[in-house]
Amino acid sequence: MSRPVFACLALVLGLVAPVAVPAPAQAVTIEINIGTNLNNGRAITCRGGGRLLRNRGFRDVRRVDCRGRFFVYRARRAGGYFESR
């Protein structure tokens, strides 16, 4: 009679014991930047945005629209035409 009781007790302890141990807490560091990685968070002028594109390998950079929140440029790079916003 005691053998099945011990077997059930061992089974219950085997299933419950690993769940009862809490996992250790870990800290997470999140870095948040305002702006883009192109300007390090500073404001970009329309002319400055074209200069940043030229510095990154784009050629024939043309300003399409410099009104509003986003500036639109058309440029060439590696034989293809791109529209950047």
Short mmCIF file of N, CA and C in Angstrom, two decimals:
data_model
loop_
_atom_site.label_atom_id
_atom_site.label_comp_id
_atom_site.label_asym_id
_atom_site.label_seq_id
_atom_site.Cartn_x
_atom_site.Cartn_y
_atom_site.Cartn_z
N MET A 1 0.81 -1.19 0.00
CA MET A 1 0.00 0.00 0.00
C MET A 1 0.86 1.26 0.00
N SER A 2 1.96 1.25 0.71
CA SER A 2 2.79 2.44 0.79
C SER A 2 3.60 2.66 -0.48
N ARG A 3 3.87 1.62 -1.24
CA ARG A 3 4.66 1.75 -2.47
C ARG A 3 3.94 2.63 -3.51
N PRO A 4 2.64 2.42 -3.80
CA PRO A 4 1.95 3.32 -4.75
C PRO A 4 1.82 4.75 -4.22
N VAL A 5 1.70 4.91 -2.92
CA VAL A 5 1.59 6.26 -2.35
C VAL A 5 2.90 7.02 -2.57
N PHE A 6 4.03 6.36 -2.31
CA PHE A 6 5.32 6.99 -2.54
C PHE A 6 5.56 7.27 -4.02
N ALA A 7 5.09 6.40 -4.88
CA ALA A 7 5.24 6.62 -6.32
C ALA A 7 4.44 7.83 -6.76
N CYS A 8 3.21 7.98 -6.26
CA CYS A 8 2.39 9.15 -6.60
C CYS A 8 3.00 10.43 -6.02
N LEU A 9 3.48 10.36 -4.81
CA LEU A 9 4.11 11.52 -4.18
C LEU A 9 5.36 11.94 -4.95
N ALA A 10 6.16 10.99 -5.38
CA ALA A 10 7.36 11.30 -6.15
C ALA A 10 6.99 11.92 -7.50
N LEU A 11 5.92 11.43 -8.13
CA LEU A 11 5.47 11.98 -9.41
C LEU A 11 4.99 13.41 -9.25
N VAL A 12 4.20 13.67 -8.20
CA VAL A 12 3.69 15.01 -7.96
C VAL A 12 4.83 15.97 -7.65
N LEU A 13 5.77 15.58 -6.82
CA LEU A 13 6.90 16.44 -6.50
C LEU A 13 7.79 16.68 -7.72
N GLY A 14 7.92 15.67 -8.56
CA GLY A 14 8.72 15.82 -9.78
C GLY A 14 8.10 16.80 -10.76
N LEU A 15 6.77 16.89 -10.79
CA LEU A 15 6.10 17.81 -11.71
C LEU A 15 5.97 19.22 -11.13
N VAL A 16 5.83 19.34 -9.83
CA VAL A 16 5.59 20.64 -9.20
C VAL A 16 6.88 21.36 -8.86
N ALA A 17 7.90 20.67 -8.46
CA ALA A 17 9.14 21.30 -7.98
C ALA A 17 9.79 22.20 -9.03
N PRO A 18 9.96 21.79 -10.30
CA PRO A 18 10.61 22.69 -11.26
C PRO A 18 9.77 23.94 -11.56
N VAL A 19 8.47 23.86 -11.46
CA VAL A 19 7.62 25.00 -11.74
C VAL A 19 7.66 26.00 -10.60
N ALA A 20 7.88 25.56 -9.40
CA ALA A 20 7.83 26.42 -8.23
C ALA A 20 9.07 27.30 -8.10
N VAL A 21 10.16 27.01 -8.82
CA VAL A 21 11.38 27.79 -8.70
C VAL A 21 11.28 29.01 -9.62
N PRO A 22 11.36 30.22 -9.06
CA PRO A 22 11.25 31.41 -9.91
C PRO A 22 12.51 31.63 -10.74
N ALA A 23 12.34 32.19 -11.91
CA ALA A 23 13.47 32.49 -12.78
C ALA A 23 14.14 33.78 -12.29
N PRO A 24 15.45 33.86 -12.39
CA PRO A 24 16.12 35.09 -11.96
C PRO A 24 15.80 36.25 -12.89
N ALA A 25 15.68 37.43 -12.33
CA ALA A 25 15.36 38.63 -13.11
C ALA A 25 16.62 39.12 -13.83
N GLN A 26 16.42 39.68 -15.03
CA GLN A 26 17.54 40.22 -15.79
C GLN A 26 17.20 41.65 -16.20
N ALA A 27 18.18 42.51 -16.13
CA ALA A 27 17.98 43.90 -16.53
C ALA A 27 18.18 44.03 -18.04
N VAL A 28 17.39 44.88 -18.66
CA VAL A 28 17.48 45.13 -20.09
C VAL A 28 17.71 46.62 -20.29
N THR A 29 18.71 46.97 -21.08
CA THR A 29 19.00 48.36 -21.39
C THR A 29 18.52 48.66 -22.80
N ILE A 30 17.71 49.69 -22.94
CA ILE A 30 17.19 50.10 -24.24
C ILE A 30 17.63 51.53 -24.50
N GLU A 31 18.26 51.74 -25.65
CA GLU A 31 18.71 53.08 -26.01
C GLU A 31 17.73 53.66 -27.02
N ILE A 32 17.16 54.81 -26.72
CA ILE A 32 16.18 55.45 -27.60
C ILE A 32 16.75 56.78 -28.07
N ASN A 33 16.77 56.97 -29.38
CA ASN A 33 17.25 58.22 -29.95
C ASN A 33 16.12 58.88 -30.72
N ILE A 34 16.05 60.18 -30.65
CA ILE A 34 15.08 60.94 -31.43
C ILE A 34 15.78 61.38 -32.71
N GLY A 35 15.11 61.24 -33.84
CA GLY A 35 15.71 61.59 -35.12
C GLY A 35 16.21 60.35 -35.83
N THR A 36 17.15 60.53 -36.72
CA THR A 36 17.69 59.40 -37.47
C THR A 36 19.15 59.21 -37.12
N ASN A 37 19.71 58.11 -37.58
CA ASN A 37 21.13 57.89 -37.34
C ASN A 37 21.98 58.76 -38.26
N LEU A 38 21.36 59.41 -39.23
CA LEU A 38 22.10 60.29 -40.14
C LEU A 38 22.45 61.61 -39.48
N ASN A 39 21.60 62.09 -38.59
CA ASN A 39 21.79 63.44 -38.05
C ASN A 39 21.99 63.47 -36.55
N ASN A 40 22.05 62.33 -35.90
CA ASN A 40 22.25 62.24 -34.45
C ASN A 40 21.22 63.05 -33.66
N GLY A 41 19.98 63.08 -34.14
CA GLY A 41 18.90 63.73 -33.43
C GLY A 41 18.74 65.21 -33.71
N ARG A 42 19.61 65.77 -34.54
CA ARG A 42 19.50 67.20 -34.86
C ARG A 42 18.62 67.39 -36.09
N ALA A 43 18.12 68.60 -36.27
CA ALA A 43 17.28 68.91 -37.43
C ALA A 43 18.12 68.91 -38.70
N ILE A 44 17.52 68.48 -39.81
CA ILE A 44 18.18 68.46 -41.11
C ILE A 44 17.50 69.51 -42.00
N THR A 45 18.30 70.31 -42.67
CA THR A 45 17.75 71.22 -43.66
C THR A 45 17.60 70.48 -44.97
N CYS A 46 16.86 71.05 -45.91
CA CYS A 46 16.67 70.41 -47.20
C CYS A 46 18.01 70.24 -47.92
N ARG A 47 18.82 71.27 -47.91
CA ARG A 47 20.13 71.21 -48.54
C ARG A 47 21.03 70.20 -47.83
N GLY A 48 20.96 70.20 -46.49
CA GLY A 48 21.77 69.26 -45.71
C GLY A 48 21.40 67.81 -45.97
N GLY A 49 20.10 67.54 -46.18
CA GLY A 49 19.67 66.18 -46.50
C GLY A 49 20.25 65.70 -47.81
N GLY A 50 20.28 66.58 -48.82
CA GLY A 50 20.90 66.23 -50.10
C GLY A 50 22.39 65.96 -49.95
N ARG A 51 23.05 66.75 -49.10
CA ARG A 51 24.48 66.54 -48.84
C ARG A 51 24.71 65.19 -48.16
N LEU A 52 23.86 64.82 -47.21
CA LEU A 52 24.00 63.52 -46.55
C LEU A 52 23.85 62.37 -47.54
N LEU A 53 22.92 62.50 -48.47
CA LEU A 53 22.76 61.45 -49.49
C LEU A 53 24.00 61.37 -50.39
N ARG A 54 24.54 62.51 -50.80
CA ARG A 54 25.75 62.50 -51.64
C ARG A 54 26.92 61.88 -50.89
N ASN A 55 27.03 62.15 -49.60
CA ASN A 55 28.12 61.58 -48.79
C ASN A 55 27.99 60.07 -48.65
N ARG A 56 26.81 59.54 -48.87
CA ARG A 56 26.60 58.10 -48.75
C ARG A 56 26.56 57.40 -50.10
N GLY A 57 27.10 58.04 -51.12
CA GLY A 57 27.29 57.37 -52.39
C GLY A 57 26.23 57.62 -53.45
N PHE A 58 25.25 58.46 -53.18
CA PHE A 58 24.23 58.77 -54.19
C PHE A 58 24.73 59.89 -55.09
N ARG A 59 24.36 59.82 -56.36
CA ARG A 59 24.75 60.84 -57.33
C ARG A 59 23.51 61.44 -57.97
N ASP A 60 23.64 62.60 -58.59
CA ASP A 60 22.54 63.30 -59.24
C ASP A 60 21.36 63.48 -58.27
N VAL A 61 21.65 63.92 -57.07
CA VAL A 61 20.62 64.10 -56.04
C VAL A 61 19.78 65.32 -56.40
N ARG A 62 18.47 65.12 -56.51
CA ARG A 62 17.55 66.23 -56.81
C ARG A 62 16.50 66.32 -55.73
N ARG A 63 16.26 67.54 -55.27
CA ARG A 63 15.22 67.77 -54.27
C ARG A 63 13.87 67.83 -54.97
N VAL A 64 12.94 66.98 -54.54
CA VAL A 64 11.61 66.94 -55.12
C VAL A 64 10.64 67.76 -54.28
N ASP A 65 10.64 67.52 -52.96
CA ASP A 65 9.71 68.21 -52.08
C ASP A 65 10.37 68.41 -50.72
N CYS A 66 10.51 69.66 -50.30
CA CYS A 66 11.12 69.96 -49.01
C CYS A 66 10.13 70.62 -48.06
N ARG A 67 8.86 70.37 -48.27
CA ARG A 67 7.83 70.91 -47.38
C ARG A 67 7.38 69.81 -46.43
N GLY A 68 6.90 70.19 -45.30
CA GLY A 68 6.34 69.23 -44.36
C GLY A 68 7.39 68.52 -43.53
N ARG A 69 7.00 67.38 -42.98
CA ARG A 69 7.85 66.66 -42.04
C ARG A 69 8.96 65.87 -42.74
N PHE A 70 8.69 65.36 -43.95
CA PHE A 70 9.66 64.54 -44.68
C PHE A 70 10.09 65.25 -45.95
N PHE A 71 11.37 65.15 -46.26
CA PHE A 71 11.90 65.68 -47.50
C PHE A 71 11.99 64.54 -48.50
N VAL A 72 11.73 64.83 -49.77
CA VAL A 72 11.77 63.81 -50.82
C VAL A 72 12.87 64.17 -51.80
N TYR A 73 13.73 63.19 -52.09
CA TYR A 73 14.84 63.37 -53.03
C TYR A 73 14.79 62.24 -54.05
N ARG A 74 15.31 62.51 -55.25
CA ARG A 74 15.54 61.47 -56.25
C ARG A 74 17.03 61.46 -56.53
N ALA A 75 17.60 60.26 -56.62
CA ALA A 75 19.04 60.16 -56.81
C ALA A 75 19.39 58.83 -57.48
N ARG A 76 20.64 58.74 -57.95
CA ARG A 76 21.14 57.50 -58.55
C ARG A 76 22.20 56.89 -57.66
N ARG A 77 22.24 55.54 -57.68
CA ARG A 77 23.29 54.84 -56.95
C ARG A 77 23.40 53.44 -57.52
N ALA A 78 24.61 53.03 -57.84
CA ALA A 78 24.89 51.69 -58.37
C ALA A 78 24.05 51.38 -59.59
N GLY A 79 23.89 52.37 -60.47
CA GLY A 79 23.17 52.15 -61.72
C GLY A 79 21.66 52.18 -61.61
N GLY A 80 21.11 52.40 -60.43
CA GLY A 80 19.66 52.43 -60.25
C GLY A 80 19.19 53.80 -59.78
N TYR A 81 17.92 54.07 -60.02
CA TYR A 81 17.31 55.32 -59.56
C TYR A 81 16.53 55.06 -58.27
N PHE A 82 16.64 55.97 -57.32
CA PHE A 82 15.99 55.82 -56.03
C PHE A 82 15.24 57.09 -55.69
N GLU A 83 14.15 56.92 -54.94
CA GLU A 83 13.45 58.06 -54.37
C GLU A 83 13.55 57.90 -52.87
N SER A 84 14.16 58.87 -52.23
CA SER A 84 14.39 58.81 -50.78
C SER A 84 13.46 59.77 -50.08
N ARG A 85 12.97 59.37 -48.95
CA ARG A 85 12.06 60.20 -48.17
C ARG A 85 12.58 60.32 -46.76
#
